[in-house]
PDB file of C-alpha atoms in Angstrom:
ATOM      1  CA  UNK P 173     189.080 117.740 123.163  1.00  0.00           C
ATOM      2  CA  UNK P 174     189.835 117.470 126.720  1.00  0.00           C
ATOM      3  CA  UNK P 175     187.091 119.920 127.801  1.00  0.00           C
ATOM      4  CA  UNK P 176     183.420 120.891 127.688  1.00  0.00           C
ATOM      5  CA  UNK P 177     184.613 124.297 126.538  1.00  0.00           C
ATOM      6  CA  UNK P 178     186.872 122.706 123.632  1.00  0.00           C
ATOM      7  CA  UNK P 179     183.305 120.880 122.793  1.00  0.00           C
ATOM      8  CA  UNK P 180     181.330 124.180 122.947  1.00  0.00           C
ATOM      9  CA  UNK P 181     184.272 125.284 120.276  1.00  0.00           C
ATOM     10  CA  UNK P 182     183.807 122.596 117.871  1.00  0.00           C
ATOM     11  CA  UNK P 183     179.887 122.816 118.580  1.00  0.00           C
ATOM     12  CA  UNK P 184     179.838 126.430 117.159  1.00  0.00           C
ATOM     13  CA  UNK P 185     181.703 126.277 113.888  1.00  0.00           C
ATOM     14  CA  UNK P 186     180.185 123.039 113.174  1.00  0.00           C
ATOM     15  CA  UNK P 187     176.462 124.543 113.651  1.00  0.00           C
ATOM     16  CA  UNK P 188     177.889 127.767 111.402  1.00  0.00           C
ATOM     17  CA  UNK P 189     178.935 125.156 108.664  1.00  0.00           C
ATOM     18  CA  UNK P 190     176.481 125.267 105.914  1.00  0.00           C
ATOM     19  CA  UNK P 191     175.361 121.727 104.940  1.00  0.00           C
ATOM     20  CA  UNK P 192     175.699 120.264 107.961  1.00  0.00           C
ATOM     21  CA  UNK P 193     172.248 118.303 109.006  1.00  0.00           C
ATOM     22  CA  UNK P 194     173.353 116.906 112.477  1.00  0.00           C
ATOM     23  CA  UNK P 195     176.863 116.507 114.269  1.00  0.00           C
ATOM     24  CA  UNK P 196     177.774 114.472 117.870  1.00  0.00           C
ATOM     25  CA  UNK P 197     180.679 115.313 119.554  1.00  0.00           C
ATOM     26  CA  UNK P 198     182.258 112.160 121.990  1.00  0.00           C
ATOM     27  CA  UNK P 199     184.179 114.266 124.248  1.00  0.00           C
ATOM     28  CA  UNK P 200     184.896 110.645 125.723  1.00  0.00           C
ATOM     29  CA  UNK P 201     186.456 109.210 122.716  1.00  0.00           C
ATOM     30  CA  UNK P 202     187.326 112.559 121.243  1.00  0.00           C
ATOM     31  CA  UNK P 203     185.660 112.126 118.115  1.00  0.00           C
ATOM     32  CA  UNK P 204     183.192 113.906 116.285  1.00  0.00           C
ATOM     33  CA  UNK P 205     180.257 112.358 113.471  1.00  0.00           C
ATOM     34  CA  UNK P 206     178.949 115.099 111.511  1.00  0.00           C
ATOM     35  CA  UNK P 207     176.146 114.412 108.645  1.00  0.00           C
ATOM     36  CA  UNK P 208     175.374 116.461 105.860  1.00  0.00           C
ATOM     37  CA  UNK P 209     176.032 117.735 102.620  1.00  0.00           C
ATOM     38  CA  UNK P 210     179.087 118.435 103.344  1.00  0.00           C
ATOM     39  CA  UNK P 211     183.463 117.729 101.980  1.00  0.00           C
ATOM     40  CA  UNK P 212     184.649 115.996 104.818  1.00  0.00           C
ATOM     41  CA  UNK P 213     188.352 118.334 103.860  1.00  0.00           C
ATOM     42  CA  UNK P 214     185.908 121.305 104.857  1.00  0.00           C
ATOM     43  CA  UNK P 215     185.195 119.628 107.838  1.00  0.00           C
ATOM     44  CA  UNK P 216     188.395 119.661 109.094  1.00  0.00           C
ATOM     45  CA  UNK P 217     189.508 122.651 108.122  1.00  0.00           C
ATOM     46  CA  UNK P 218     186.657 124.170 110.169  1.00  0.00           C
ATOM     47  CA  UNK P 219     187.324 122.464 113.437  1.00  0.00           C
ATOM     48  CA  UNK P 220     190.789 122.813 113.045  1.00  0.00           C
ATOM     49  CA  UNK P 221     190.196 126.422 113.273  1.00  0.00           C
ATOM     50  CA  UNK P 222     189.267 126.144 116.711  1.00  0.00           C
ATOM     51  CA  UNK P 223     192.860 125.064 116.994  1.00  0.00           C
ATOM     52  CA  UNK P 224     192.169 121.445 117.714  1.00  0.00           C
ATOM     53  CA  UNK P 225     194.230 118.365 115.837  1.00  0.00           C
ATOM     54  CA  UNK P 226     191.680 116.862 113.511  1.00  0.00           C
ATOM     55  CA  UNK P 227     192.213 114.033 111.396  1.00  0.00           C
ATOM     56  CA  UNK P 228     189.696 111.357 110.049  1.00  0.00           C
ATOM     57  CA  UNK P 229     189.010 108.321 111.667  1.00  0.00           C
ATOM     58  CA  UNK P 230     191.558 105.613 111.445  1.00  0.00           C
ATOM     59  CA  UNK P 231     194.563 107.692 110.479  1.00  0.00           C
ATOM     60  CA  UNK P 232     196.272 107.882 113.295  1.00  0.00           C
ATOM     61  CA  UNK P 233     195.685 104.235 113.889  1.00  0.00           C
ATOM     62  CA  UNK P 234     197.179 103.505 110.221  1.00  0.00           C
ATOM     63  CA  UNK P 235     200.247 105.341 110.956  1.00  0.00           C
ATOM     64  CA  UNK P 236     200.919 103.943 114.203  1.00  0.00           C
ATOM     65  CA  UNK P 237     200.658 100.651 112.442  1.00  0.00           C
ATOM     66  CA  UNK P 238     203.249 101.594 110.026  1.00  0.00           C
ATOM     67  CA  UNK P 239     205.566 102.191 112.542  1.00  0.00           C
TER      68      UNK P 239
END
């Protein structure tokens, strides 16, 4: 999310999700915490609709270890 306007993106589907309680959106480290009732695969298949890469937390950093 390089962008305040990538973070208004992500802002709006994630306040149209149903179940979500609260979300935070680091545009700093480019991560985003969202609580809820909520399946974290529906998570990412809603932000990823904004067209931006989404992956959970410490999967990138496990496959760059692999490597």
């Amino acid at each position: 999310m390089p962008c305040e306007g990538c973070v208004g993106a992500v802002k709006r589907v994630l306040g149209k999700m149903q179940g979500v309680e609260s979300f935070d959106v680091d545009l700093k480290e480019q991560k985003v915490t969202v609580k809820g009732n909520v399946e974290p695969e529906a998570v990412l298949q809603t932000v990823s609709k904004t067209g931006k890469k989404t992956s959970f937390w410490g999967a990138d950093e496990a496959e760059t270890a692999k490597a």
